[in-house]
């Protein structure tokens, strides 16, 4: 069997084709060559011809050399190195990971605290309250909008004084029965304090009425602006126009005897 091949290629490509022809001529019975051998030789020549045609284009010259010389040790090394580089890629190089927008409990707590501090310092929480007059209770406060549970409603604002000073003032106020009870005693950082809101002021927190049976707010101490504040937060969800109430918390027998509404309302 004789095969004549005309190939335009470099010396390495021609060498592969000549080697293929030489191996074919050495067979004892070339006329009875097996189908598999003929197929092998034909595919070899076809591959060489295809590579040679591709090599005519400068842009594909290097690629053509790699196809014909894929049995050399250097090409094996390059192929192995290429394989390792592919395996080392991370999926995140092609697809950006989706970042969760869900916030942790700590993040929510910090954001809530910041909002409360801003509202306290600016006094903006006062704008959402409606002062009204009740025939039995006198003045009271209604919600100007809906509030969610644990949301700041208003600060109980007045003079922040220590316990000793507050007791002296309480005795003075007790001599005048026309003065209502606007003093709120509480404990913060192992020290007793009092917010004295007795003096008339535009702050609405001092006008919120008491309820031991159906309060919708509770008191809380928070630090903001370099000092601590006594605030009222929603104990549950509050509807717009709903009366705002919280438990004054005074259960001393003498006080309850004079003010039975502290436990009945």
mmCIF file of C-alpha atoms in Angstrom:
data_model
loop_
_atom_site.group_PDB
_atom_site.id
_atom_site.type_symbol
_atom_site.label_atom_id
_atom_site.label_comp_id
_atom_site.label_asym_id
_atom_site.label_seq_id
_atom_site.Cartn_x
_atom_site.Cartn_y
_atom_site.Cartn_z
ATOM 1 C CA UNK A 1 0.000 0.000 0.000
ATOM 2 C CA UNK A 2 1.440 3.318 -1.058
ATOM 3 C CA UNK A 3 0.033 6.662 -0.063
ATOM 4 C CA UNK A 4 1.131 9.944 -1.535
ATOM 5 C CA UNK A 5 0.478 12.976 0.652
ATOM 6 C CA UNK A 6 1.030 16.615 -0.186
ATOM 7 C CA UNK A 7 0.991 18.730 2.989
ATOM 8 C CA UNK A 8 1.937 22.347 3.566
ATOM 9 C CA UNK A 9 3.157 22.357 7.164
ATOM 10 C CA UNK A 10 6.259 22.795 9.244
ATOM 11 C CA UNK A 11 8.981 20.138 9.647
ATOM 12 C CA UNK A 12 7.465 18.568 12.736
ATOM 13 C CA UNK A 13 4.138 17.982 10.994
ATOM 14 C CA UNK A 14 5.838 16.442 7.895
ATOM 15 C CA UNK A 15 7.882 14.192 10.151
ATOM 16 C CA UNK A 16 4.742 12.686 11.627
ATOM 17 C CA UNK A 17 3.295 11.985 8.177
ATOM 18 C CA UNK A 18 6.531 10.320 6.875
ATOM 19 C CA UNK A 19 6.693 8.183 9.978
ATOM 20 C CA UNK A 20 3.149 7.034 9.326
ATOM 21 C CA UNK A 21 4.010 6.112 5.727
ATOM 22 C CA UNK A 22 7.169 4.236 6.791
ATOM 23 C CA UNK A 23 5.239 2.128 9.309
ATOM 24 C CA UNK A 24 2.733 1.285 6.588
ATOM 25 C CA UNK A 25 5.384 0.129 4.041
ATOM 26 C CA UNK A 26 7.048 -2.248 6.545
ATOM 27 C CA UNK A 27 3.995 -4.502 6.728
ATOM 28 C CA UNK A 28 4.526 -7.864 4.951
ATOM 29 C CA UNK A 29 1.109 -7.919 3.297
ATOM 30 C CA UNK A 30 0.130 -4.341 2.730
ATOM 31 C CA UNK A 31 -2.680 -5.429 0.359
ATOM 32 C CA UNK A 32 -4.396 -7.275 3.270
ATOM 33 C CA UNK A 33 -4.050 -4.553 5.797
ATOM 34 C CA UNK A 34 -6.727 -4.748 8.462
ATOM 35 C CA UNK A 35 -9.540 -2.281 8.492
ATOM 36 C CA UNK A 36 -8.435 -0.923 11.836
ATOM 37 C CA UNK A 37 -4.904 -0.252 10.523
ATOM 38 C CA UNK A 38 -6.149 1.478 7.403
ATOM 39 C CA UNK A 39 -8.500 3.548 9.486
ATOM 40 C CA UNK A 40 -5.665 4.448 11.813
ATOM 41 C CA UNK A 41 -3.380 5.544 8.955
ATOM 42 C CA UNK A 42 -6.121 7.461 7.228
ATOM 43 C CA UNK A 43 -7.075 9.261 10.435
ATOM 44 C CA UNK A 44 -3.442 10.086 11.054
ATOM 45 C CA UNK A 45 -3.036 11.621 7.617
ATOM 46 C CA UNK A 46 -6.380 13.388 7.837
ATOM 47 C CA UNK A 47 -5.445 14.865 11.207
ATOM 48 C CA UNK A 48 -2.122 16.026 9.804
ATOM 49 C CA UNK A 49 -3.801 17.551 6.766
ATOM 50 C CA UNK A 50 -6.406 19.297 8.872
ATOM 51 C CA UNK A 51 -3.735 20.634 11.212
ATOM 52 C CA UNK A 52 -1.667 21.818 8.240
ATOM 53 C CA UNK A 53 -4.657 23.654 6.802
ATOM 54 C CA UNK A 54 -5.313 25.271 10.151
ATOM 55 C CA UNK A 55 -1.644 26.236 10.478
ATOM 56 C CA UNK A 56 -1.937 28.456 7.392
ATOM 57 C CA UNK A 57 -3.715 31.001 9.589
ATOM 58 C CA UNK A 58 -1.244 32.824 11.858
ATOM 59 C CA UNK A 59 -3.834 33.029 14.599
ATOM 60 C CA UNK A 60 -4.084 29.207 14.773
ATOM 61 C CA UNK A 61 -0.457 28.249 14.127
ATOM 62 C CA UNK A 62 0.328 27.466 17.728
ATOM 63 C CA UNK A 63 -2.864 25.477 18.181
ATOM 64 C CA UNK A 64 -2.019 23.332 15.140
ATOM 65 C CA UNK A 65 1.373 22.426 16.599
ATOM 66 C CA UNK A 66 -0.215 21.281 19.806
ATOM 67 C CA UNK A 67 -2.611 18.984 17.965
ATOM 68 C CA UNK A 68 0.185 17.229 16.048
ATOM 69 C CA UNK A 69 2.642 17.029 18.922
ATOM 70 C CA UNK A 70 0.242 15.850 21.598
ATOM 71 C CA UNK A 71 2.364 12.761 22.304
ATOM 72 C CA UNK A 72 5.446 14.670 23.447
ATOM 73 C CA UNK A 73 6.405 14.888 27.092
ATOM 74 C CA UNK A 74 6.412 18.699 27.048
ATOM 75 C CA UNK A 75 2.843 18.823 25.793
ATOM 76 C CA UNK A 76 1.825 16.273 28.426
ATOM 77 C CA UNK A 77 3.306 18.539 31.074
ATOM 78 C CA UNK A 78 1.441 21.540 29.720
ATOM 79 C CA UNK A 79 -1.787 19.557 29.572
ATOM 80 C CA UNK A 80 -1.332 18.417 33.159
ATOM 81 C CA UNK A 81 -0.603 21.956 34.312
ATOM 82 C CA UNK A 82 -3.697 23.193 32.488
ATOM 83 C CA UNK A 83 -5.793 20.538 34.182
ATOM 84 C CA UNK A 84 -4.542 21.545 37.589
ATOM 85 C CA UNK A 85 -5.375 25.189 36.906
ATOM 86 C CA UNK A 86 -8.938 24.307 35.967
ATOM 87 C CA UNK A 87 -9.431 22.208 39.072
ATOM 88 C CA UNK A 88 -8.098 24.997 41.278
ATOM 89 C CA UNK A 89 -10.781 27.440 40.174
ATOM 90 C CA UNK A 90 -13.519 28.189 42.668
ATOM 91 C CA UNK A 91 -17.159 28.373 41.752
ATOM 92 C CA UNK A 92 -17.259 31.873 43.241
ATOM 93 C CA UNK A 93 -14.999 33.074 40.419
ATOM 94 C CA UNK A 94 -17.885 32.563 38.025
ATOM 95 C CA UNK A 95 -20.941 32.911 40.200
ATOM 96 C CA UNK A 96 -21.010 35.507 42.960
ATOM 97 C CA UNK A 97 -22.347 34.026 46.206
ATOM 98 C CA UNK A 98 -25.740 35.288 47.286
ATOM 99 C CA UNK A 99 -25.426 37.251 50.481
ATOM 100 C CA UNK A 100 -28.243 36.884 52.969
ATOM 101 C CA UNK A 101 -30.143 40.061 53.777
ATOM 102 C CA UNK A 102 -31.523 38.578 56.956
ATOM 103 C CA UNK A 103 -30.389 40.467 60.043
ATOM 104 C CA UNK A 104 -29.349 38.932 63.320
ATOM 105 C CA UNK A 105 -31.138 39.684 66.550
ATOM 106 C CA UNK A 106 -28.156 41.734 67.684
ATOM 107 C CA UNK A 107 -28.223 43.873 64.529
ATOM 108 C CA UNK A 108 -31.932 44.558 64.942
ATOM 109 C CA UNK A 109 -31.420 45.486 68.587
ATOM 110 C CA UNK A 110 -28.618 47.930 67.740
ATOM 111 C CA UNK A 111 -30.639 49.566 64.946
ATOM 112 C CA UNK A 112 -33.665 49.897 67.235
ATOM 113 C CA UNK A 113 -31.548 51.499 69.955
ATOM 114 C CA UNK A 114 -30.110 54.026 67.486
ATOM 115 C CA UNK A 115 -33.598 55.017 66.290
ATOM 116 C CA UNK A 116 -34.779 55.436 69.890
ATOM 117 C CA UNK A 117 -31.786 57.617 70.755
ATOM 118 C CA UNK A 118 -32.380 59.844 67.723
ATOM 119 C CA UNK A 119 -36.071 60.245 68.598
ATOM 120 C CA UNK A 120 -35.269 61.069 72.233
ATOM 121 C CA UNK A 121 -32.595 63.647 71.425
ATOM 122 C CA UNK A 122 -34.660 65.321 68.686
ATOM 123 C CA UNK A 123 -37.973 65.067 70.566
ATOM 124 C CA UNK A 124 -39.701 63.898 67.373
ATOM 125 C CA UNK A 125 -41.695 61.252 69.265
ATOM 126 C CA UNK A 126 -43.815 64.029 70.780
ATOM 127 C CA UNK A 127 -45.311 64.834 67.366
ATOM 128 C CA UNK A 128 -47.286 61.593 67.099
ATOM 129 C CA UNK A 129 -49.316 62.039 70.299
ATOM 130 C CA UNK A 130 -52.723 63.665 70.781
ATOM 131 C CA UNK A 131 -53.632 65.316 74.100
ATOM 132 C CA UNK A 132 -57.325 65.224 74.996
ATOM 133 C CA UNK A 133 -59.504 65.869 78.060
ATOM 134 C CA UNK A 134 -61.592 63.172 79.761
ATOM 135 C CA UNK A 135 -64.470 64.074 82.107
ATOM 136 C CA UNK A 136 -63.291 61.700 84.824
ATOM 137 C CA UNK A 137 -59.520 61.478 84.371
ATOM 138 C CA UNK A 138 -58.796 64.956 83.173
ATOM 139 C CA UNK A 139 -56.116 65.204 80.521
ATOM 140 C CA UNK A 140 -54.922 62.108 78.721
ATOM 141 C CA UNK A 141 -53.032 61.059 75.607
ATOM 142 C CA UNK A 142 -54.060 59.114 72.519
ATOM 143 C CA UNK A 143 -51.895 57.563 69.831
ATOM 144 C CA UNK A 144 -51.684 59.695 66.703
ATOM 145 C CA UNK A 145 -50.592 56.652 64.708
ATOM 146 C CA UNK A 146 -50.191 52.895 65.073
ATOM 147 C CA UNK A 147 -47.244 51.503 67.069
ATOM 148 C CA UNK A 148 -45.600 48.106 66.975
ATOM 149 C CA UNK A 149 -44.698 46.095 70.047
ATOM 150 C CA UNK A 150 -41.532 47.401 71.800
ATOM 151 C CA UNK A 151 -41.526 50.589 69.720
ATOM 152 C CA UNK A 152 -40.728 53.875 71.453
ATOM 153 C CA UNK A 153 -43.853 55.930 72.074
ATOM 154 C CA UNK A 154 -42.640 58.851 74.182
ATOM 155 C CA UNK A 155 -40.128 59.832 76.845
ATOM 156 C CA UNK A 156 -41.316 60.505 80.366
ATOM 157 C CA UNK A 157 -39.517 63.801 80.535
ATOM 158 C CA UNK A 158 -38.845 66.025 83.524
ATOM 159 C CA UNK A 159 -36.113 66.735 86.054
ATOM 160 C CA UNK A 160 -33.818 63.715 86.465
ATOM 161 C CA UNK A 161 -32.914 63.801 90.191
ATOM 162 C CA UNK A 162 -31.470 61.411 92.745
ATOM 163 C CA UNK A 163 -33.568 59.641 95.344
ATOM 164 C CA UNK A 164 -32.710 61.895 98.278
ATOM 165 C CA UNK A 165 -33.654 65.077 96.417
ATOM 166 C CA UNK A 166 -36.843 63.465 95.180
ATOM 167 C CA UNK A 167 -38.015 62.557 98.695
ATOM 168 C CA UNK A 168 -37.608 66.152 99.830
ATOM 169 C CA UNK A 169 -39.663 67.414 96.900
ATOM 170 C CA UNK A 170 -42.307 64.763 97.468
ATOM 171 C CA UNK A 171 -42.858 66.035 101.005
ATOM 172 C CA UNK A 172 -43.228 69.587 99.727
ATOM 173 C CA UNK A 173 -45.762 68.559 97.084
ATOM 174 C CA UNK A 174 -47.706 66.581 99.689
ATOM 175 C CA UNK A 175 -48.616 69.796 101.518
ATOM 176 C CA UNK A 176 -50.508 71.080 98.502
ATOM 177 C CA UNK A 177 -53.389 68.794 97.486
ATOM 178 C CA UNK A 178 -53.888 70.656 94.210
ATOM 179 C CA UNK A 179 -50.626 69.238 92.922
ATOM 180 C CA UNK A 180 -51.002 65.898 91.165
ATOM 181 C CA UNK A 181 -48.589 62.991 91.262
ATOM 182 C CA UNK A 182 -46.006 63.350 88.471
ATOM 183 C CA UNK A 183 -42.970 61.793 90.137
ATOM 184 C CA UNK A 184 -41.672 58.476 88.819
ATOM 185 C CA UNK A 185 -39.157 56.573 90.964
ATOM 186 C CA UNK A 186 -36.971 53.877 89.408
ATOM 187 C CA UNK A 187 -33.651 52.102 89.785
ATOM 188 C CA UNK A 188 -30.812 52.210 87.269
ATOM 189 C CA UNK A 189 -27.324 50.743 87.646
ATOM 190 C CA UNK A 190 -27.899 49.959 91.333
ATOM 191 C CA UNK A 191 -28.910 53.530 92.102
ATOM 192 C CA UNK A 192 -32.346 55.001 92.801
ATOM 193 C CA UNK A 193 -33.509 57.852 90.618
ATOM 194 C CA UNK A 194 -36.632 59.902 90.024
ATOM 195 C CA UNK A 195 -38.052 61.822 87.092
ATOM 196 C CA UNK A 196 -39.959 64.764 88.503
ATOM 197 C CA UNK A 197 -42.422 65.942 85.864
ATOM 198 C CA UNK A 198 -44.575 67.913 88.295
ATOM 199 C CA UNK A 199 -43.766 71.264 86.742
ATOM 200 C CA UNK A 200 -46.078 72.143 83.848
ATOM 201 C CA UNK A 201 -44.345 71.610 80.490
ATOM 202 C CA UNK A 202 -45.178 70.888 76.847
ATOM 203 C CA UNK A 203 -43.953 67.297 77.182
ATOM 204 C CA UNK A 204 -46.810 64.827 76.698
ATOM 205 C CA UNK A 205 -45.402 61.808 78.492
ATOM 206 C CA UNK A 206 -46.285 63.305 81.858
ATOM 207 C CA UNK A 207 -49.983 63.340 80.876
ATOM 208 C CA UNK A 208 -50.314 59.617 80.089
ATOM 209 C CA UNK A 209 -52.827 57.991 82.438
ATOM 210 C CA UNK A 210 -52.486 54.869 84.578
ATOM 211 C CA UNK A 211 -53.952 51.409 84.195
ATOM 212 C CA UNK A 212 -53.074 48.287 86.177
ATOM 213 C CA UNK A 213 -55.572 46.110 84.305
ATOM 214 C CA UNK A 214 -55.100 47.052 80.647
ATOM 215 C CA UNK A 215 -51.813 48.896 80.092
ATOM 216 C CA UNK A 216 -50.559 49.097 76.523
ATOM 217 C CA UNK A 217 -47.161 50.602 77.413
ATOM 218 C CA UNK A 218 -44.334 49.890 79.841
ATOM 219 C CA UNK A 219 -41.388 51.889 81.147
ATOM 220 C CA UNK A 220 -37.801 51.290 80.143
ATOM 221 C CA UNK A 221 -34.496 52.999 80.922
ATOM 222 C CA UNK A 222 -32.141 53.769 78.041
ATOM 223 C CA UNK A 223 -28.877 55.685 77.821
ATOM 224 C CA UNK A 224 -28.629 58.349 75.121
ATOM 225 C CA UNK A 225 -26.795 61.633 74.720
ATOM 226 C CA UNK A 226 -24.471 60.888 77.626
ATOM 227 C CA UNK A 227 -27.209 60.289 80.214
ATOM 228 C CA UNK A 228 -30.080 57.913 80.982
ATOM 229 C CA UNK A 229 -33.723 58.475 80.086
ATOM 230 C CA UNK A 230 -37.007 56.980 81.234
ATOM 231 C CA UNK A 231 -39.102 56.096 78.201
ATOM 232 C CA UNK A 232 -42.463 54.491 77.467
ATOM 233 C CA UNK A 233 -42.513 51.719 74.847
ATOM 234 C CA UNK A 234 -45.409 49.765 73.377
ATOM 235 C CA UNK A 235 -46.189 46.669 75.420
ATOM 236 C CA UNK A 236 -48.164 45.309 72.485
ATOM 237 C CA UNK A 237 -49.281 46.584 69.100
ATOM 238 C CA UNK A 238 -51.211 49.838 69.542
ATOM 239 C CA UNK A 239 -53.845 51.136 67.137
ATOM 240 C CA UNK A 240 -54.113 54.733 66.026
ATOM 241 C CA UNK A 241 -56.401 56.863 68.263
ATOM 242 C CA UNK A 242 -56.126 54.316 71.089
ATOM 243 C CA UNK A 243 -55.715 55.741 74.598
ATOM 244 C CA UNK A 244 -52.160 55.354 75.906
ATOM 245 C CA UNK A 245 -51.877 53.796 79.363
ATOM 246 C CA UNK A 246 -49.179 52.337 81.600
ATOM 247 C CA UNK A 247 -48.966 50.995 85.152
ATOM 248 C CA UNK A 248 -47.589 53.585 87.551
ATOM 249 C CA UNK A 249 -46.421 50.700 89.707
ATOM 250 C CA UNK A 250 -47.051 52.222 93.137
ATOM 251 C CA UNK A 251 -48.562 49.588 95.441
ATOM 252 C CA UNK A 252 -47.692 50.971 98.876
ATOM 253 C CA UNK A 253 -50.660 50.618 101.259
ATOM 254 C CA UNK A 254 -50.831 54.322 102.147
ATOM 255 C CA UNK A 255 -50.831 55.403 98.509
ATOM 256 C CA UNK A 256 -53.389 52.770 97.455
ATOM 257 C CA UNK A 257 -55.656 53.779 100.381
ATOM 258 C CA UNK A 258 -55.767 57.335 99.089
ATOM 259 C CA UNK A 259 -55.817 56.326 95.405
ATOM 260 C CA UNK A 260 -57.767 53.064 94.938
ATOM 261 C CA UNK A 261 -57.741 53.562 91.151
ATOM 262 C CA UNK A 262 -54.111 52.415 91.215
ATOM 263 C CA UNK A 263 -55.320 48.797 91.415
ATOM 264 C CA UNK A 264 -58.910 49.068 90.140
ATOM 265 C CA UNK A 265 -58.450 50.789 86.782
#
